[in-house]
mmCIF file of C-alpha atoms in Angstrom:
data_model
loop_
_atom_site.group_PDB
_atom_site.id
_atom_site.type_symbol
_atom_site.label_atom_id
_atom_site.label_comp_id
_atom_site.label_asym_id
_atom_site.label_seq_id
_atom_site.Cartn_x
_atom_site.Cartn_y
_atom_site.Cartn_z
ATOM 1 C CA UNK A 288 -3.171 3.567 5.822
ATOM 2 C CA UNK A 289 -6.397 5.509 7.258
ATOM 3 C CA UNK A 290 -9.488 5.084 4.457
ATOM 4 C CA UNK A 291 -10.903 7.957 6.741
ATOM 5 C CA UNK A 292 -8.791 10.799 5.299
ATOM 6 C CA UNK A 293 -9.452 9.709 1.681
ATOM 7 C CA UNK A 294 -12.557 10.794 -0.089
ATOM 8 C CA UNK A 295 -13.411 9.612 -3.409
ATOM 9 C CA UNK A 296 -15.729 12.410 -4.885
ATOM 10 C CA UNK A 297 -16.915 13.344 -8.765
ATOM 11 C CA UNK A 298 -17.051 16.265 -11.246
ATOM 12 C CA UNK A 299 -20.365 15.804 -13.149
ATOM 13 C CA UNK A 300 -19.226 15.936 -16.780
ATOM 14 C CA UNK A 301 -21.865 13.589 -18.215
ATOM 15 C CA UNK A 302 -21.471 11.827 -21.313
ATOM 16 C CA UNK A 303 -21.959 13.341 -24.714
ATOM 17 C CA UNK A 304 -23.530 11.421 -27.264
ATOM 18 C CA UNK A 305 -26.341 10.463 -28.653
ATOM 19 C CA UNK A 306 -29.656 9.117 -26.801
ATOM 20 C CA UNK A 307 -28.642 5.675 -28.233
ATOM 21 C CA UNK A 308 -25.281 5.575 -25.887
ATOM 22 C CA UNK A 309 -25.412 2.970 -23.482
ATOM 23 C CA UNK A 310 -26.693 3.589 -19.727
ATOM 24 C CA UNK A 311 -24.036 1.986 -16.820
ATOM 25 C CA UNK A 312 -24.356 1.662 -12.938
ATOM 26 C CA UNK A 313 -22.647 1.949 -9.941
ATOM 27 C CA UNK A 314 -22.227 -0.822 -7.991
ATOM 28 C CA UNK A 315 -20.057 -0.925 -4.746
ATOM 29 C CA UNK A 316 -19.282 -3.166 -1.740
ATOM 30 C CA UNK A 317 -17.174 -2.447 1.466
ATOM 31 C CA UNK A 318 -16.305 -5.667 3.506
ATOM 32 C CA UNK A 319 -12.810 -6.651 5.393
ATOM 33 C CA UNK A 320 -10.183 -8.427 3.442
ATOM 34 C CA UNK A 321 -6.074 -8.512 4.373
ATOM 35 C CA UNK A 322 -6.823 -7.693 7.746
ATOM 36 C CA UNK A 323 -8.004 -4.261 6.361
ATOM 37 C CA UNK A 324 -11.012 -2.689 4.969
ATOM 38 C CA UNK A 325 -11.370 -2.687 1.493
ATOM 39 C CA UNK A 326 -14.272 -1.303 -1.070
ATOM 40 C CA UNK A 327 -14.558 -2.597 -4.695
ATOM 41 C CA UNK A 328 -16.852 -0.064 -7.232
ATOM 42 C CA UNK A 329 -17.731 -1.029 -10.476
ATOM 43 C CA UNK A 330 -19.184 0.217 -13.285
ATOM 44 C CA UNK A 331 -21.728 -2.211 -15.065
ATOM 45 C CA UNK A 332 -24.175 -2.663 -17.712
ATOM 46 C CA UNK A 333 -26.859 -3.926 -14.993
ATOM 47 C CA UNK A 334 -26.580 -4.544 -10.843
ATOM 48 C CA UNK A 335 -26.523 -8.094 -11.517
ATOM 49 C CA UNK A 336 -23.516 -7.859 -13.642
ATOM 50 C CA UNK A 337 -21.911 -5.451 -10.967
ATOM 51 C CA UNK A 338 -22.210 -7.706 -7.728
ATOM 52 C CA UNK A 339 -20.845 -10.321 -10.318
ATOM 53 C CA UNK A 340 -17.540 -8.688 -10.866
ATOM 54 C CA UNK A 341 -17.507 -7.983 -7.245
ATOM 55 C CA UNK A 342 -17.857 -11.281 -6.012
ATOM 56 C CA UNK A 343 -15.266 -12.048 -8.658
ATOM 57 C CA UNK A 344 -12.682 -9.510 -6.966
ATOM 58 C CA UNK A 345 -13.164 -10.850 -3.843
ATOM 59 C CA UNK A 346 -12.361 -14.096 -4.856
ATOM 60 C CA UNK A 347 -9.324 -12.894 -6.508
ATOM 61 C CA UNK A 348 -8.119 -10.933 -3.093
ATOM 62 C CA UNK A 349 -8.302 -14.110 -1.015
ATOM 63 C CA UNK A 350 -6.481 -16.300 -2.913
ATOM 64 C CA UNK A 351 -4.139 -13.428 -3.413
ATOM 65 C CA UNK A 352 -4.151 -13.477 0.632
ATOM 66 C CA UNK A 353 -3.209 -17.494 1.033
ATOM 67 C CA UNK A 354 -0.506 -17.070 -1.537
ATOM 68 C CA UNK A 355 1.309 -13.935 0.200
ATOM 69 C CA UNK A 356 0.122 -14.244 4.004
ATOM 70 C CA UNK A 357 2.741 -14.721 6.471
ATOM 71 C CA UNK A 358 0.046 -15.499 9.236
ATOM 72 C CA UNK A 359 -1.372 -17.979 7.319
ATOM 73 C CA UNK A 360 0.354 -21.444 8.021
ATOM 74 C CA UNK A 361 -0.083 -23.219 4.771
ATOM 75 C CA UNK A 362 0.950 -20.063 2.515
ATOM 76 C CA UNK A 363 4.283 -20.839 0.285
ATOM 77 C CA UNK A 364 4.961 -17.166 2.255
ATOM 78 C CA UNK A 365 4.902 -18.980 5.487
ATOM 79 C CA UNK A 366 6.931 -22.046 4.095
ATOM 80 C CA UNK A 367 9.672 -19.219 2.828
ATOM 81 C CA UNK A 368 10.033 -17.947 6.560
ATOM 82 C CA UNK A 369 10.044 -21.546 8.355
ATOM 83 C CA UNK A 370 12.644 -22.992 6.103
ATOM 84 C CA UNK A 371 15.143 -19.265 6.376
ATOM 85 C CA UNK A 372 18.455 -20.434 6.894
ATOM 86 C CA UNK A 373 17.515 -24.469 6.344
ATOM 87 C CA UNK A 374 16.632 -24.105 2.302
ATOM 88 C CA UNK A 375 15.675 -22.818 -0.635
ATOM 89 C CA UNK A 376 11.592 -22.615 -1.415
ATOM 90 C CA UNK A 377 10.147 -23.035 -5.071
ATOM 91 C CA UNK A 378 7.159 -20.578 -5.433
ATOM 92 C CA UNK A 379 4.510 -19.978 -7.774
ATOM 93 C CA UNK A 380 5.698 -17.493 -10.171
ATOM 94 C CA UNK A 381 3.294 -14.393 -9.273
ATOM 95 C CA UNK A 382 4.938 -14.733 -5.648
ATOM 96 C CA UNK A 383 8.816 -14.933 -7.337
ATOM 97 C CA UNK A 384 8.062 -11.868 -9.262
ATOM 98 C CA UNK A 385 6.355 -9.771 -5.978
ATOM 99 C CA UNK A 386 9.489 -10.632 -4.139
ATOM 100 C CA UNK A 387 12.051 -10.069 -6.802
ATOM 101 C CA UNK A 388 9.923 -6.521 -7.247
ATOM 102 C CA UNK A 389 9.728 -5.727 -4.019
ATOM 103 C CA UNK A 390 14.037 -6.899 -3.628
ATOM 104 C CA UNK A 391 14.750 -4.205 -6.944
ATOM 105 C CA UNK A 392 12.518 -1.251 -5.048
ATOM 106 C CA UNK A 393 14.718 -2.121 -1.721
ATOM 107 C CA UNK A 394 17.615 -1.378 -4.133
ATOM 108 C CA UNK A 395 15.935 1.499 -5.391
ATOM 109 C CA UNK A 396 15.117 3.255 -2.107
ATOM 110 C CA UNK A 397 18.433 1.914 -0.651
ATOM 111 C CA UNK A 398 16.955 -0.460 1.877
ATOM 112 C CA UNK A 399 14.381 1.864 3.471
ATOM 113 C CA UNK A 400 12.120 -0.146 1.947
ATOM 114 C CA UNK A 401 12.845 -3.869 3.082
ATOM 115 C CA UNK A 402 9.887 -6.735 3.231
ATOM 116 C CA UNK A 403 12.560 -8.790 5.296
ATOM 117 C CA UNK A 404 11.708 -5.851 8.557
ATOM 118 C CA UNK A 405 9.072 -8.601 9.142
ATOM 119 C CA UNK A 406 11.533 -10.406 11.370
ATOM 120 C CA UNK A 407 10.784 -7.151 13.896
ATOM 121 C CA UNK A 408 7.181 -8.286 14.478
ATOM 122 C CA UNK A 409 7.601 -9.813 17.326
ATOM 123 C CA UNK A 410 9.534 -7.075 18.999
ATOM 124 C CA UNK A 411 7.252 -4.122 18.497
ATOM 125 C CA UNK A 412 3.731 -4.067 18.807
ATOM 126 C CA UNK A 413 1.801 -1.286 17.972
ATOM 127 C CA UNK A 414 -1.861 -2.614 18.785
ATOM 128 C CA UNK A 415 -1.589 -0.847 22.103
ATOM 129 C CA UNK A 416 -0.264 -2.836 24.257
ATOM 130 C CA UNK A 417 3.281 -1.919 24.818
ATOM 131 C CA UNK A 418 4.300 0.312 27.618
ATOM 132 C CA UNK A 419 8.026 0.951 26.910
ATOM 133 C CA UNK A 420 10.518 0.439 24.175
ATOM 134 C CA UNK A 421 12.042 -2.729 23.769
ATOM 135 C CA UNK A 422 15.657 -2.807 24.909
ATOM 136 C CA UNK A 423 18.588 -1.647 22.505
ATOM 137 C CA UNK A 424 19.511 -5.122 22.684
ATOM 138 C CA UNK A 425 16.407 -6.917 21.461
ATOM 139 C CA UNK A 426 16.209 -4.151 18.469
ATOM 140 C CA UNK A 427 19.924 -5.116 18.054
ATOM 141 C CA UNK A 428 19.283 -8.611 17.853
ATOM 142 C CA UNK A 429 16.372 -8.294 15.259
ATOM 143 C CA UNK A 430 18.239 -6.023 13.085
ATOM 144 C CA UNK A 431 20.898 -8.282 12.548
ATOM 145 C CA UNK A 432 18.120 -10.995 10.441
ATOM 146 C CA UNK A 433 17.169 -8.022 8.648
ATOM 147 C CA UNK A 434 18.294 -7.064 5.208
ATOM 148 C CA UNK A 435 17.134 -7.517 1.173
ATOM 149 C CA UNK A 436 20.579 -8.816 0.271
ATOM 150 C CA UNK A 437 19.813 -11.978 2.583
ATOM 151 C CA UNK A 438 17.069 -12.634 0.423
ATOM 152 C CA UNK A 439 18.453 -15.189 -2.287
ATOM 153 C CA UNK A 440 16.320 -15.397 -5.491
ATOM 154 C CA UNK A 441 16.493 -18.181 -8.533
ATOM 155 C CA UNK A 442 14.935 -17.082 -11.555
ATOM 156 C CA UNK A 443 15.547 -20.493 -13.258
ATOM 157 C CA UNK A 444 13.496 -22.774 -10.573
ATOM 158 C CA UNK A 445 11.529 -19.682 -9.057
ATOM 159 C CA UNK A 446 13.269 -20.421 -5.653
ATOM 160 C CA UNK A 447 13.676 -17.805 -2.434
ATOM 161 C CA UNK A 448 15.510 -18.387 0.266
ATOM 162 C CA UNK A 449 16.291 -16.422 3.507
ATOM 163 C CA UNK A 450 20.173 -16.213 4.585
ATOM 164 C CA UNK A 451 19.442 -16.097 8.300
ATOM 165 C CA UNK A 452 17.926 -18.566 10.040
ATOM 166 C CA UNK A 453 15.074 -16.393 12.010
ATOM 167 C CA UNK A 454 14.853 -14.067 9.365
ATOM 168 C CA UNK A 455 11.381 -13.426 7.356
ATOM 169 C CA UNK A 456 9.433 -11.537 4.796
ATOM 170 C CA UNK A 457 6.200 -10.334 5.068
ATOM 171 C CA UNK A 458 4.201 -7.767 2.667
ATOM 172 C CA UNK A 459 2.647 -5.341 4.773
ATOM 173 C CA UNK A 460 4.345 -2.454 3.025
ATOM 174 C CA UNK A 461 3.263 -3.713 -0.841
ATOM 175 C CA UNK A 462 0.891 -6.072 -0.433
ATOM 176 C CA UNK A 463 -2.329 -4.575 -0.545
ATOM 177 C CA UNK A 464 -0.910 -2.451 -3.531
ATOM 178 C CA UNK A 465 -0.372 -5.612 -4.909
ATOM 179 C CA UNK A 466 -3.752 -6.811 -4.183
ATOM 180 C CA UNK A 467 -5.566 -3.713 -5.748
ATOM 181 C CA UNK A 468 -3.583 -3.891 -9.128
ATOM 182 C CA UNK A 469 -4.133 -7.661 -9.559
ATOM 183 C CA UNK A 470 -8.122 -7.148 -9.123
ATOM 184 C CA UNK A 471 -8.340 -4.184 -11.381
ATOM 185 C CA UNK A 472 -6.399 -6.157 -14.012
ATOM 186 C CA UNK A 473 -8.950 -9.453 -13.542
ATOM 187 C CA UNK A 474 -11.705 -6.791 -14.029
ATOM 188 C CA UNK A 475 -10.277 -4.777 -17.001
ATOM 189 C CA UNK A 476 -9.634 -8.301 -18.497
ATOM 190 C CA UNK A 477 -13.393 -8.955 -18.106
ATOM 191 C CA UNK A 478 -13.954 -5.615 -19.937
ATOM 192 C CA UNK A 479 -15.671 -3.594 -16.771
ATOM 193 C CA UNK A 480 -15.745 -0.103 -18.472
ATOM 194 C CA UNK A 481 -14.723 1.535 -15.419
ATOM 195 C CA UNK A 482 -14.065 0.938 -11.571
ATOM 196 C CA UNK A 483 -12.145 1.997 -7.954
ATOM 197 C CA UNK A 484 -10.313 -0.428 -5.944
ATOM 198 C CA UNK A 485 -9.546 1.003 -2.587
ATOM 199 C CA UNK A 486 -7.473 -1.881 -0.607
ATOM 200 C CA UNK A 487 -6.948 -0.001 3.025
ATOM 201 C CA UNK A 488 -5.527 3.450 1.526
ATOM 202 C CA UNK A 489 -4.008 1.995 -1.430
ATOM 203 C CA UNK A 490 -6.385 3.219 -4.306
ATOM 204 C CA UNK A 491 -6.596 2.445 -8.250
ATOM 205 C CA UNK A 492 -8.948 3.445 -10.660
ATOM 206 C CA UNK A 493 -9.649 2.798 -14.265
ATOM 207 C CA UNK A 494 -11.742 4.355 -16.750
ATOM 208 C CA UNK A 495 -14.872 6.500 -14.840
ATOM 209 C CA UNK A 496 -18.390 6.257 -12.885
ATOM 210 C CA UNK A 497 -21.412 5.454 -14.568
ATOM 211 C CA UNK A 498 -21.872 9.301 -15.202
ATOM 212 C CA UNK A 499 -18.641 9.577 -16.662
ATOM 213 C CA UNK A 500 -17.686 11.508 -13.592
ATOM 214 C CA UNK A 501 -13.629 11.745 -12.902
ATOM 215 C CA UNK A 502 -12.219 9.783 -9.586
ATOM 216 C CA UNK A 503 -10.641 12.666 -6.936
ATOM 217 C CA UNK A 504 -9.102 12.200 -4.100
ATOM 218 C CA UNK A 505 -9.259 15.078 -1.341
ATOM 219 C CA UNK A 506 -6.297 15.273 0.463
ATOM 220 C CA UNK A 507 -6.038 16.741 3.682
ATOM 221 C CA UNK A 508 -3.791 17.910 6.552
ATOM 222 C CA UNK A 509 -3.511 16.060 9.562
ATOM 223 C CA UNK A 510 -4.810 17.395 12.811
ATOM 224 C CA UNK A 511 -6.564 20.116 10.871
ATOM 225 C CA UNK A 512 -10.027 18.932 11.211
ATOM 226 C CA UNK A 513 -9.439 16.783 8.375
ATOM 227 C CA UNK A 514 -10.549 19.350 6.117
ATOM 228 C CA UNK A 515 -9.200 18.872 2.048
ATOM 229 C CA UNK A 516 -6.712 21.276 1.598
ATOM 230 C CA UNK A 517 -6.824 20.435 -2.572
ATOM 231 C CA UNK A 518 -8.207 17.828 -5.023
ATOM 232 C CA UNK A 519 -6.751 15.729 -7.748
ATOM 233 C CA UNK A 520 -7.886 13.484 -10.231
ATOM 234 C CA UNK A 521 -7.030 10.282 -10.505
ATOM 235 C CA UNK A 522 -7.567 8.851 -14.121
ATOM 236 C CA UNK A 523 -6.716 5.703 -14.614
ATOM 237 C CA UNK A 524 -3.799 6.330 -11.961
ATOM 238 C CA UNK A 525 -3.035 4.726 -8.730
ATOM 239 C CA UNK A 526 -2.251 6.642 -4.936
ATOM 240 C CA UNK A 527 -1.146 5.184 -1.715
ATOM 241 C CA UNK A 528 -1.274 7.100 1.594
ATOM 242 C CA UNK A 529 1.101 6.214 4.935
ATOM 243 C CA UNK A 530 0.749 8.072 8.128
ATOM 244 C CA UNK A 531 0.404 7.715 11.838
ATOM 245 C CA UNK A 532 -3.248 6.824 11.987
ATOM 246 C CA UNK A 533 -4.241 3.787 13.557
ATOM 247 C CA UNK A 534 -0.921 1.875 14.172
ATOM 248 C CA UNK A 535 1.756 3.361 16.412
ATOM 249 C CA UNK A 536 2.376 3.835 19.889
ATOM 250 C CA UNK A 537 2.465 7.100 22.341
ATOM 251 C CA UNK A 538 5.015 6.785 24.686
ATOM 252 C CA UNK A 539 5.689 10.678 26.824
ATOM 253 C CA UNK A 540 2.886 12.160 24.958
ATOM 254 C CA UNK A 541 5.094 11.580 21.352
ATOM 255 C CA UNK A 542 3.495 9.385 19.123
ATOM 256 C CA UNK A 543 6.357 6.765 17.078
ATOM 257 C CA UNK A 544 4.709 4.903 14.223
ATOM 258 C CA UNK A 545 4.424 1.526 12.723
ATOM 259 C CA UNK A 546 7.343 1.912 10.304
ATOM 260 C CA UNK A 547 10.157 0.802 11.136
ATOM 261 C CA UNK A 548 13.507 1.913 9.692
ATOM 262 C CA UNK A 549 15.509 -1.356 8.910
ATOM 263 C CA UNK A 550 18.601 0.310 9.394
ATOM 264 C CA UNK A 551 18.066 1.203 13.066
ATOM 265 C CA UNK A 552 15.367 -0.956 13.954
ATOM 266 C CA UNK A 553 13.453 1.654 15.743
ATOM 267 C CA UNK A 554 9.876 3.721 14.078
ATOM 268 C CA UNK A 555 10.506 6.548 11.960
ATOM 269 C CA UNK A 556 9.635 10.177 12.863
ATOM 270 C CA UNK A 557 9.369 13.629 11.047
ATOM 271 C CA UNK A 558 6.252 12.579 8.983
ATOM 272 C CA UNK A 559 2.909 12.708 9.524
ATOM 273 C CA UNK A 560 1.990 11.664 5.977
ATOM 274 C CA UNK A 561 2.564 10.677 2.522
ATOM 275 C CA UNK A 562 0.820 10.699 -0.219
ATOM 276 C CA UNK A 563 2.322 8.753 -3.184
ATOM 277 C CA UNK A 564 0.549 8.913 -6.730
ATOM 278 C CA UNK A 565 1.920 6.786 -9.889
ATOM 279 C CA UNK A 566 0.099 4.429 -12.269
ATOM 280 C CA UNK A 567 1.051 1.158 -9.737
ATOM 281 C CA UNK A 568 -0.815 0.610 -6.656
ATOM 282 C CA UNK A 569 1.639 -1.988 -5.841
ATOM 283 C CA UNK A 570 4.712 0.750 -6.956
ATOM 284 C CA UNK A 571 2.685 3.614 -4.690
ATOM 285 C CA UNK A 572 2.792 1.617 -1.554
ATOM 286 C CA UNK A 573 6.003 0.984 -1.476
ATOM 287 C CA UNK A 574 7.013 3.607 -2.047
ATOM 288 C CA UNK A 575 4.800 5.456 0.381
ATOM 289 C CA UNK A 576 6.239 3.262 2.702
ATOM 290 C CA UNK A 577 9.875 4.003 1.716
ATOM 291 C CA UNK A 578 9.272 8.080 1.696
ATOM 292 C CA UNK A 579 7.735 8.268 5.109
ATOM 293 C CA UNK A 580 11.126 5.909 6.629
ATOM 294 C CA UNK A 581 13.391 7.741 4.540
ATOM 295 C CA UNK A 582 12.244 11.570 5.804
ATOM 296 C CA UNK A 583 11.080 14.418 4.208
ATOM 297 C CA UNK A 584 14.568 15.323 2.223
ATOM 298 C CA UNK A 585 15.434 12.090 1.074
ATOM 299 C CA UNK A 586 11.772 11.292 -0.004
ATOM 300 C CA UNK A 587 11.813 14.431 -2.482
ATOM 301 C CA UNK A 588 14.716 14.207 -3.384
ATOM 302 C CA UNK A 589 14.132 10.103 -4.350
ATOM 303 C CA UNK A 590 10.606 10.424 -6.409
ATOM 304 C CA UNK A 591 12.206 13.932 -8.203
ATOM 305 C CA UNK A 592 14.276 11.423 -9.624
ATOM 306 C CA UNK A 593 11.871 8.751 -11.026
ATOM 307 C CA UNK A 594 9.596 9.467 -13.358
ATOM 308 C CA UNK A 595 5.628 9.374 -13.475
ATOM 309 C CA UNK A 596 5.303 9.351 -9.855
ATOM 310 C CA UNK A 597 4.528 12.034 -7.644
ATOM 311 C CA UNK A 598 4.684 12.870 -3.307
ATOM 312 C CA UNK A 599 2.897 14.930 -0.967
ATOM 313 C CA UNK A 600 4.256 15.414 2.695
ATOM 314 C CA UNK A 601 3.260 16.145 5.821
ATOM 315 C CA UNK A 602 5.554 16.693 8.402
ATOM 316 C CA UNK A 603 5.521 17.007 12.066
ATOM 317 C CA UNK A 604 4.763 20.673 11.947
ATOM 318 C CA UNK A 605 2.200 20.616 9.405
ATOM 319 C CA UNK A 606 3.922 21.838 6.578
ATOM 320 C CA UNK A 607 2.864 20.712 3.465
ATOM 321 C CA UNK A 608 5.852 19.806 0.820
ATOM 322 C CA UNK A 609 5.639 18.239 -2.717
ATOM 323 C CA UNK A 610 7.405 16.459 -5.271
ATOM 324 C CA UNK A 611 8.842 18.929 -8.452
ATOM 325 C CA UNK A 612 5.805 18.006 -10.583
ATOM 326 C CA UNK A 613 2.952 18.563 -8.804
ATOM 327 C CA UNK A 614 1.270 21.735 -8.399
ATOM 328 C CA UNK A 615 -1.492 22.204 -5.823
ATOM 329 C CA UNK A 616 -4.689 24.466 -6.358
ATOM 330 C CA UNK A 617 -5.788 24.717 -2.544
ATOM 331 C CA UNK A 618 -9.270 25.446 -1.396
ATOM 332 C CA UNK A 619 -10.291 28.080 0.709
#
């Protein structure tokens, strides 16, 4: 996800009223959460109130973070992935119902979506350091404790358990969607009138700035000086962008990204970026995730089939393709 290419502006609409309507500010923090940058605005009666309800979604995102980490060695995630192939793990509910979400959008996108590709981690590393692909009989071997359908769920005793011993999950493709939705839910709860949760490239909103300005997101074009090629609203809506920003690896001048098909086992290519827009931040990611593994052709064709939720695409040769219900008013 690169936070670079996204650009939360506003359209000054003001609020009509009377003088007696009640004044709101602005109140936003950027700090590192996930392993990834994150900024929490909110919209508040007062300051005070404001860093309040931000110190109250940060809270929120790391205990979010020692439920669902798979680096962190006491997370029930963690205990899921030690005991594949030994036994079954009883979870809290919230992490059940992530993984049995995350299992039914595997089925959805048929498996180009898969949080079990976690069991690849240790054979590609895109941090820079590799200097050649891994041999076709490493991928081999960590393709074969990869799949959804090895991932056994019990709805009665909340229970998951991993097929293959070796095998794991891990909820780099959802998680910070899931993260984002959970926080703006705490904070609607709390009635904040209005706020944007931007977890790493996965963005919500709800409601609008203290001005009662709308949320847009400029998208651009990559390797076109990052300039916006349109602008769309988001109210209270949800976008997630994948691309090859910050993770991948270049090897003879071609760059291969971070996501990994779980068919093949090797990164995906064709796409530069996607841009996936629904009311879920959780549903976007995903699914942002799924479009850019699944290519151009399948991707369309895919979200022109579900409703509510729209694509943009990038692909290697900068052309720009979207999904049958958006239309784009480009700027000069």
């Amino acid at each position: 996800m690169r936070i670079g290419l996204v650009l939360i502006l506003s359209l000054f609409f003001g609020f009509s009223g009377t003088a007696q309507q009640k004044r709101f500010v602005t109140v936003k923090r950027a700090l590192t959460l996930m392993g990834s940058s994150f900024e929490i605005t909110v919209v508040a009666s007062n300051e005070e109130i404001g860093y309040i309800n931000i110190e109250e979604a940060i809270a929120e995102i790391r205990r979010l973070e020692r439920l669902i980490s798979s680096w962190d060695p006491m997370s029930q995630t963690s205990e899921i992935n030690r005991s594949a192939g030994i036994k079954p793990v009883i979870v809290d509910y919230e992490l059940y119902a992530l993984i049995e979400r995350a299992v039914q959008i595997s089925e959805l996108t048929s498996g180009m979506f898969d949080i079990s590709v976690a069991s690849m981690d240790k054979i590609w590393d895109f941090d820079g350091r590799m200097t050649s692909f891994p041999s076709p009989e490493k991928i081999s071997d960590g393709v074969s404790r990869v799949g959804y359908k090895s991932i056994v769920l019990n709805k009665q005793n909340h229970s998951v358990y991993l097929k293959e011993k070796g095998m794991k999950i891990g909820f780099g493709g959802i998680g910070k969607g899931f993260a984002a939705d959970k926080v703006k839910e705490l904070l609607m709860s709390k009635q904040v009138p209005g706020g944007m949760i931007n977890a790493g490239g996965d963005i919500t909103t709800w409601g609008t700035k203290s001005t009662g300005e709308k949320w847009l997101i400029g998208v651009d074009n990559p390797d076109r000086d990052s300039r916006f090629f349109t602008w769309l609203p988001l109210v209270e809506s949800s976008v997630s962008i994948s691309g090859i920003y910050q993770k991948y690896i270049t090897f003879r001048g071609k760059k291969y990204s971070h996501y990994l098909d779980p068919l093949s086992g090797y990164p995906s290519t064709g796409i530069k970026k996607v841009t996936v827009f629904s009311k879920s931040a959780e549903l976007c990611d995903a699914l942002a995730t799924a479009v850019y593994v699944m290519g151009k052709e399948r991707g369309l064709a895919l979200i022109n089939q579900l409703g509510g939720i729209e694509v943009i695409i990038v692909d290697n040769f900068n052309r720009i393709d979207t999904s049958s219900g958006l239309l784009l008013k480009t700027t000069k």
